[in-house]
Amino acid sequence: MTTSGRQAVVSLGPPHNESSFLHHTRKDRLLKIPYFKAALQEGAFIEGQELRISFKEENPMHFKLLLDFIEDGDCHPHWIEHDTENRSGLEVALQVKETISGSKPMVYDRPKHSFHVSSGSLLATADTHNYFSKVVHTLCLADRYGIEELADNCFLKLHLFPIGTDQLTLLAEEVMDNIPKARSSIYAFVRKHMRLHRHYLSDCEAFNQFVKRETSSKGQGMLELIADTTAQANYIPRALNNGDSMVFCRVSVSAEELNEQYGSDSSYPIKFGSAKFGEIFLSDDIIQKRGLIVVSVERDGSQLAFPSHCFQNLDGTAFKTIDRVQSSCETGCP
């Protein structure tokens, strides 16, 4: 066997721990990664002489995913298509469930459900959260050991997941702990979701525990990500310049309450959402049947339904009714 084809032993986890194990992999695969190339250099370190390297401080299961990527070019959860130009989804089913009790998990169809998750009307299932956790931790390891292709792979996968407050708290905490701010695209991704979820994070137990636990600058950094006052200040003028109608919530309401009051109809294309007092949305300014209005966070984005009495036009004008709109169209509406 050639030197490049020899097997190297990677020891994962602390010694004599039941979660620790040995992983055998080809040395030539490891040598493609600068960190391993330096560590396994023959004659320089004992690791290179014995072809054995230990990672006592790393989580064995997470690090195993990094090694899988080095060997196979992907790791769990795998892409359905390995062709980089046709990565249509992941091999595992990403699922969400309605917040009403007793609801059954449904397949997450991105981007159809993306806003429903951020509004609090849908939640990621436990299995989906575990898959998300794997991707986040693998992303952090990829950055730590300088494996750019794996970091890009994981970041692309994050865009496919339903991200609720629990997922966002995990992501933000791990990113702030392990990812340098030089990776601006990752921090921009976190900030975007912080803005979408800012009104619901105060009700998230995991988030509140994190903030209380952290007296360092990290806890303050988390709060700054939520506030992101510059982005919020720019949002309203930008929407008004586009001629968009804007409404603000004057009565806090949850998707669970609305489903109980109006009944849940799975065939109805627009789901009920959750909103807190003061939250601002885009709207078509029209009261639909049953006294509902339809709102969204961005133009041509996913929509949610709410009772019209819970909202008010930002400019103080009254909502139009669908009957009045239809009547005006019949008498000359373009």
Short mmCIF file of C-alpha atoms in Angstrom, two decimals:
data_model
loop_
_atom_site.label_atom_id
_atom_site.label_comp_id
_atom_site.label_asym_id
_atom_site.label_seq_id
_atom_site.Cartn_x
_atom_site.Cartn_y
_atom_site.Cartn_z
CA MET A 1 0.00 0.00 0.00
CA THR A 2 1.34 3.47 -0.91
CA THR A 3 1.90 6.09 1.76
CA SER A 4 -0.94 8.21 0.40
CA GLY A 5 -3.33 5.26 0.50
CA ARG A 6 -2.61 4.31 4.11
CA GLN A 7 -5.33 4.48 6.74
CA ALA A 8 -5.24 7.17 9.38
CA VAL A 9 -6.98 6.81 12.73
CA VAL A 10 -9.05 9.69 14.05
CA SER A 11 -9.91 9.45 17.75
CA LEU A 12 -13.10 11.29 18.61
CA GLY A 13 -14.14 12.36 22.11
CA PRO A 14 -12.43 12.10 25.50
CA PRO A 15 -10.64 8.81 26.37
CA HIS A 16 -12.65 6.06 28.10
CA ASN A 17 -15.93 7.86 27.42
CA GLU A 18 -18.78 5.70 26.14
CA SER A 19 -19.56 8.26 23.41
CA SER A 20 -15.97 8.20 22.09
CA PHE A 21 -14.89 6.07 19.15
CA LEU A 22 -12.17 5.59 16.55
CA HIS A 23 -12.73 6.46 12.90
CA HIS A 24 -10.51 5.02 10.16
CA THR A 25 -10.12 7.02 6.98
CA ARG A 26 -7.70 7.27 4.09
CA LYS A 27 -4.75 9.53 4.75
CA ASP A 28 -4.78 10.99 1.23
CA ARG A 29 -8.34 12.28 1.77
CA LEU A 30 -7.35 14.00 5.01
CA LEU A 31 -4.26 15.55 3.41
CA LYS A 32 -6.51 17.60 1.12
CA ILE A 33 -7.51 19.65 4.16
CA PRO A 34 -4.75 22.10 5.26
CA TYR A 35 -5.34 21.47 8.97
CA PHE A 36 -4.91 17.69 8.63
CA LYS A 37 -2.03 18.08 6.19
CA ALA A 38 -0.09 20.04 8.79
CA ALA A 39 -1.02 17.73 11.68
CA LEU A 40 -0.14 14.52 9.82
CA GLN A 41 3.11 15.75 8.30
CA GLU A 42 5.59 12.92 8.68
CA GLY A 43 8.61 13.75 10.82
CA ALA A 44 7.06 16.92 12.25
CA PHE A 45 4.60 15.65 14.83
CA ILE A 46 3.95 12.32 16.51
CA GLU A 47 0.53 12.29 14.81
CA GLY A 48 2.26 12.09 11.44
CA GLN A 49 4.48 9.24 12.55
CA GLU A 50 1.67 7.18 14.09
CA LEU A 51 -1.04 8.30 11.60
CA ARG A 52 -3.29 8.94 14.54
CA ILE A 53 -4.89 12.23 15.54
CA SER A 54 -7.17 12.95 18.50
CA PHE A 55 -10.02 15.43 18.96
CA LYS A 56 -10.83 15.09 22.65
CA GLU A 57 -12.81 18.31 22.96
CA GLU A 58 -15.09 17.87 19.95
CA ASN A 59 -18.51 16.24 19.94
CA PRO A 60 -17.86 12.83 18.34
CA MET A 61 -21.15 12.66 16.41
CA HIS A 62 -20.76 16.16 14.99
CA PHE A 63 -17.13 15.62 14.02
CA LYS A 64 -18.06 12.34 12.33
CA LEU A 65 -20.19 14.40 9.92
CA LEU A 66 -17.12 16.47 9.04
CA LEU A 67 -15.16 13.30 8.30
CA ASP A 68 -18.03 11.93 6.21
CA PHE A 69 -17.85 15.06 4.07
CA ILE A 70 -14.09 14.70 3.61
CA GLU A 71 -14.60 11.11 2.44
CA ASP A 72 -17.79 11.42 0.37
CA GLY A 73 -18.26 15.08 -0.49
CA ASP A 74 -21.48 15.34 1.54
CA CYS A 75 -22.82 14.44 4.97
CA HIS A 76 -26.14 13.83 6.72
CA PRO A 77 -28.65 15.14 5.93
CA HIS A 78 -27.53 14.55 2.33
CA TRP A 79 -28.62 16.39 -0.76
CA ILE A 80 -31.07 14.50 -2.95
CA GLU A 81 -28.99 15.54 -5.96
CA HIS A 82 -25.22 15.53 -5.61
CA ASP A 83 -24.87 17.64 -8.75
CA THR A 84 -24.13 21.12 -7.35
CA GLU A 85 -26.36 22.70 -10.01
CA ASN A 86 -29.40 20.56 -9.20
CA ARG A 87 -29.61 20.45 -5.42
CA SER A 88 -33.35 20.33 -5.14
CA GLY A 89 -33.69 19.25 -1.52
CA LEU A 90 -32.54 17.00 1.30
CA GLU A 91 -32.91 13.25 1.68
CA VAL A 92 -34.86 13.64 4.94
CA ALA A 93 -38.41 14.93 5.21
CA LEU A 94 -38.50 18.39 6.79
CA GLN A 95 -41.77 18.69 8.67
CA VAL A 96 -43.81 21.29 10.51
CA LYS A 97 -47.01 21.11 12.52
CA GLU A 98 -49.71 23.61 13.27
CA THR A 99 -49.56 25.14 16.71
CA ILE A 100 -53.08 23.93 17.51
CA SER A 101 -53.04 20.88 19.76
CA GLY A 102 -53.35 17.47 18.17
CA SER A 103 -52.19 18.55 14.73
CA LYS A 104 -50.33 16.03 12.59
CA PRO A 105 -46.92 16.81 11.07
CA MET A 106 -46.96 17.94 7.44
CA VAL A 107 -44.13 18.16 4.93
CA TYR A 108 -42.54 21.60 4.84
CA ASP A 109 -42.85 23.02 1.34
CA ARG A 110 -40.43 25.90 1.12
CA PRO A 111 -41.03 28.78 0.49
CA LYS A 112 -44.78 28.25 0.79
CA HIS A 113 -44.63 27.79 4.57
CA SER A 114 -41.60 29.95 5.36
CA PHE A 115 -43.56 32.98 6.55
CA HIS A 116 -46.05 30.80 8.41
CA VAL A 117 -43.16 29.44 10.48
CA SER A 118 -41.77 32.89 11.24
CA SER A 119 -45.26 34.15 12.16
CA GLY A 120 -45.67 31.43 14.77
CA SER A 121 -48.54 29.64 13.01
CA LEU A 122 -46.37 26.59 12.23
CA LEU A 123 -43.62 24.87 14.26
CA ALA A 124 -40.76 22.64 13.17
CA THR A 125 -41.05 19.06 14.45
CA ALA A 126 -38.47 17.59 16.85
CA ASP A 127 -36.86 15.50 14.09
CA THR A 128 -36.54 18.52 11.82
CA HIS A 129 -34.98 20.52 14.67
CA ASN A 130 -32.41 17.73 15.18
CA TYR A 131 -31.49 17.79 11.47
CA PHE A 132 -31.16 21.56 11.68
CA SER A 133 -28.91 21.23 14.75
CA LYS A 134 -26.63 18.83 12.86
CA VAL A 135 -26.21 21.28 10.00
CA VAL A 136 -25.50 24.22 12.33
CA HIS A 137 -22.86 22.35 14.34
CA THR A 138 -21.23 21.01 11.18
CA LEU A 139 -21.09 24.54 9.79
CA CYS A 140 -19.25 25.69 12.92
CA LEU A 141 -16.75 22.83 12.66
CA ALA A 142 -16.18 23.58 8.98
CA ASP A 143 -15.26 27.14 9.85
CA ARG A 144 -13.02 26.10 12.75
CA TYR A 145 -10.98 23.71 10.61
CA GLY A 146 -11.01 25.81 7.46
CA ILE A 147 -13.07 23.52 5.21
CA GLU A 148 -14.68 26.13 2.98
CA GLU A 149 -16.55 23.71 0.74
CA LEU A 150 -18.24 22.12 3.75
CA ALA A 151 -19.10 25.55 5.20
CA ASP A 152 -20.76 26.54 1.91
CA ASN A 153 -22.56 23.18 1.77
CA CYS A 154 -24.03 23.63 5.25
CA PHE A 155 -24.99 27.27 4.67
CA LEU A 156 -26.96 26.29 1.55
CA LYS A 157 -28.78 23.59 3.54
CA LEU A 158 -29.80 26.09 6.22
CA HIS A 159 -31.82 27.98 3.60
CA LEU A 160 -34.07 24.93 3.12
CA PHE A 161 -35.15 24.56 6.76
CA PRO A 162 -38.24 25.90 8.49
CA ILE A 163 -36.76 28.29 11.05
CA GLY A 164 -38.81 29.11 14.14
CA THR A 165 -37.72 30.72 17.39
CA ASP A 166 -36.11 27.54 18.79
CA GLN A 167 -34.08 27.00 15.63
CA LEU A 168 -33.12 30.67 15.48
CA THR A 169 -31.94 30.74 19.10
CA LEU A 170 -29.73 27.69 18.48
CA LEU A 171 -28.36 29.18 15.26
CA ALA A 172 -27.63 32.61 16.73
CA GLU A 173 -25.95 31.19 19.84
CA GLU A 174 -23.70 28.83 17.86
CA VAL A 175 -22.84 31.46 15.26
CA MET A 176 -21.94 34.06 17.90
CA ASP A 177 -19.86 31.46 19.77
CA ASN A 178 -18.00 29.99 16.82
CA ILE A 179 -18.25 32.00 13.60
CA PRO A 180 -16.17 35.16 13.02
CA LYS A 181 -18.05 38.26 11.88
CA ALA A 182 -15.96 38.21 8.71
CA ARG A 183 -18.48 35.65 7.43
CA SER A 184 -20.92 38.46 6.74
CA SER A 185 -23.37 36.32 4.73
CA ILE A 186 -24.02 34.06 7.72
CA TYR A 187 -24.57 37.00 10.08
CA ALA A 188 -26.86 38.64 7.51
CA PHE A 189 -28.87 35.40 7.41
CA VAL A 190 -29.22 35.44 11.22
CA ARG A 191 -30.18 39.13 11.27
CA LYS A 192 -32.86 38.59 8.62
CA HIS A 193 -34.55 35.90 10.69
CA MET A 194 -34.12 37.89 13.89
CA ARG A 195 -36.18 40.67 12.31
CA LEU A 196 -38.89 38.24 11.24
CA HIS A 197 -39.11 36.65 14.70
CA ARG A 198 -38.36 39.59 16.97
CA HIS A 199 -41.92 39.78 18.34
CA TYR A 200 -41.99 36.09 19.26
CA LEU A 201 -38.53 35.66 20.74
CA SER A 202 -39.72 37.19 24.01
CA ASP A 203 -42.01 34.15 24.40
CA CYS A 204 -39.26 31.66 23.53
CA GLU A 205 -37.98 29.92 26.67
CA ALA A 206 -34.68 28.90 25.08
CA PHE A 207 -33.98 32.47 23.99
CA ASN A 208 -34.84 33.95 27.40
CA GLN A 209 -32.62 31.42 29.17
CA PHE A 210 -29.76 32.31 26.85
CA VAL A 211 -30.06 36.05 27.47
CA LYS A 212 -30.33 35.57 31.26
CA ARG A 213 -27.36 33.20 31.24
CA GLU A 214 -25.15 35.54 29.28
CA THR A 215 -23.91 38.63 31.09
CA SER A 216 -21.10 39.02 28.57
CA SER A 217 -21.14 40.98 25.33
CA LYS A 218 -22.59 37.91 23.61
CA GLY A 219 -25.94 38.28 25.34
CA GLN A 220 -26.01 41.94 24.40
CA GLY A 221 -25.05 41.02 20.86
CA MET A 222 -28.08 38.75 20.66
CA LEU A 223 -30.34 41.60 21.70
CA GLU A 224 -28.71 43.91 19.15
CA LEU A 225 -29.39 41.37 16.42
CA ILE A 226 -33.08 41.44 17.32
CA ALA A 227 -33.31 45.20 17.51
CA ASP A 228 -31.39 45.88 14.29
CA THR A 229 -32.89 49.37 14.47
CA THR A 230 -31.26 50.59 11.25
CA ALA A 231 -32.95 47.91 9.17
CA GLN A 232 -36.30 48.50 10.89
CA ALA A 233 -36.05 52.27 10.39
CA ASN A 234 -35.38 51.79 6.68
CA TYR A 235 -38.22 49.31 6.20
CA ILE A 236 -41.20 51.73 6.41
CA PRO A 237 -39.85 54.48 4.09
CA ARG A 238 -38.80 51.86 1.53
CA ALA A 239 -42.26 50.29 1.52
CA LEU A 240 -44.01 53.67 1.31
CA ASN A 241 -41.78 54.73 -1.59
CA ASN A 242 -42.89 51.58 -3.39
CA GLY A 243 -46.51 52.64 -2.94
CA ASP A 244 -47.27 49.68 -0.67
CA SER A 245 -50.21 49.81 1.75
CA MET A 246 -49.06 49.18 5.31
CA VAL A 247 -51.02 48.10 8.37
CA PHE A 248 -50.05 47.78 12.02
CA CYS A 249 -51.36 45.36 14.61
CA ARG A 250 -53.42 47.05 17.32
CA VAL A 251 -54.62 43.87 19.07
CA SER A 252 -52.20 40.98 19.67
CA VAL A 253 -53.53 37.65 18.39
CA SER A 254 -52.23 34.10 17.92
CA ALA A 255 -52.79 31.53 15.19
CA GLU A 256 -54.12 29.10 17.80
CA GLU A 257 -56.81 31.54 18.90
CA LEU A 258 -57.87 32.20 15.31
CA ASN A 259 -57.99 28.52 14.40
CA GLU A 260 -60.24 27.88 17.40
CA GLN A 261 -62.47 30.85 16.57
CA TYR A 262 -62.78 30.41 12.81
CA GLY A 263 -61.95 26.73 12.40
CA SER A 264 -58.96 25.27 10.59
CA ASP A 265 -59.52 24.52 6.91
CA SER A 266 -56.58 22.70 5.33
CA SER A 267 -57.96 23.36 1.84
CA TYR A 268 -57.90 27.13 2.36
CA PRO A 269 -54.66 28.44 0.78
CA ILE A 270 -54.00 31.21 3.32
CA LYS A 271 -53.30 30.21 6.92
CA PHE A 272 -54.02 32.22 10.03
CA GLY A 273 -51.00 33.84 11.62
CA SER A 274 -49.84 35.40 14.87
CA ALA A 275 -49.12 39.09 15.42
CA LYS A 276 -48.22 41.30 18.35
CA PHE A 277 -49.21 44.86 19.09
CA GLY A 278 -47.22 47.34 17.01
CA GLU A 279 -46.03 44.85 14.39
CA ILE A 280 -46.15 46.22 10.83
CA PHE A 281 -47.14 44.31 7.67
CA LEU A 282 -47.90 44.97 4.02
CA SER A 283 -51.56 44.53 3.02
CA ASP A 284 -53.87 44.92 0.02
CA ASP A 285 -56.10 47.12 2.24
CA ILE A 286 -59.20 45.04 1.47
CA ILE A 287 -61.50 43.26 3.91
CA GLN A 288 -62.22 39.78 2.56
CA LYS A 289 -65.07 37.42 3.40
CA ARG A 290 -65.63 36.71 7.11
CA GLY A 291 -64.09 40.11 7.94
CA LEU A 292 -60.51 38.97 7.27
CA ILE A 293 -57.59 40.85 5.77
CA VAL A 294 -54.51 39.33 4.16
CA VAL A 295 -51.03 40.59 5.07
CA SER A 296 -47.40 39.76 4.24
CA VAL A 297 -43.91 40.82 5.33
CA GLU A 298 -42.62 41.61 1.84
CA ARG A 299 -43.97 42.23 -1.64
CA ASP A 300 -45.04 39.00 -3.37
CA GLY A 301 -44.21 37.15 -0.15
CA SER A 302 -46.16 34.49 1.71
CA GLN A 303 -49.50 35.67 3.09
CA LEU A 304 -51.38 35.28 6.37
CA ALA A 305 -55.00 35.98 7.29
CA PHE A 306 -56.17 38.03 10.30
CA PRO A 307 -59.44 39.57 11.52
CA SER A 308 -59.57 43.13 10.18
CA HIS A 309 -60.39 44.56 13.63
CA CYS A 310 -56.92 43.53 14.83
CA PHE A 311 -55.25 45.90 12.35
CA GLN A 312 -55.34 49.51 11.24
CA ASN A 313 -53.97 51.26 8.17
CA LEU A 314 -50.74 53.08 8.94
CA ASP A 315 -52.07 56.23 7.22
CA GLY A 316 -55.29 56.16 9.26
CA THR A 317 -57.64 55.52 6.31
CA ALA A 318 -60.42 52.93 6.51
CA PHE A 319 -60.13 49.51 4.94
CA LYS A 320 -61.98 48.87 1.69
CA THR A 321 -64.46 45.98 1.58
CA ILE A 322 -64.36 43.40 -1.16
CA ASP A 323 -67.97 44.31 -2.13
CA ARG A 324 -66.99 47.94 -2.66
CA VAL A 325 -63.96 46.93 -4.72
CA GLN A 326 -66.06 44.62 -6.93
CA SER A 327 -68.72 47.34 -7.32
CA SER A 328 -66.18 49.96 -8.39
CA CYS A 329 -64.67 47.51 -10.89
CA GLU A 330 -68.09 46.87 -12.45
CA THR A 331 -68.50 50.63 -13.04
CA GLY A 332 -65.17 51.20 -14.74
CA CYS A 333 -62.34 49.66 -12.76
CA PRO A 334 -59.37 49.08 -15.12
#
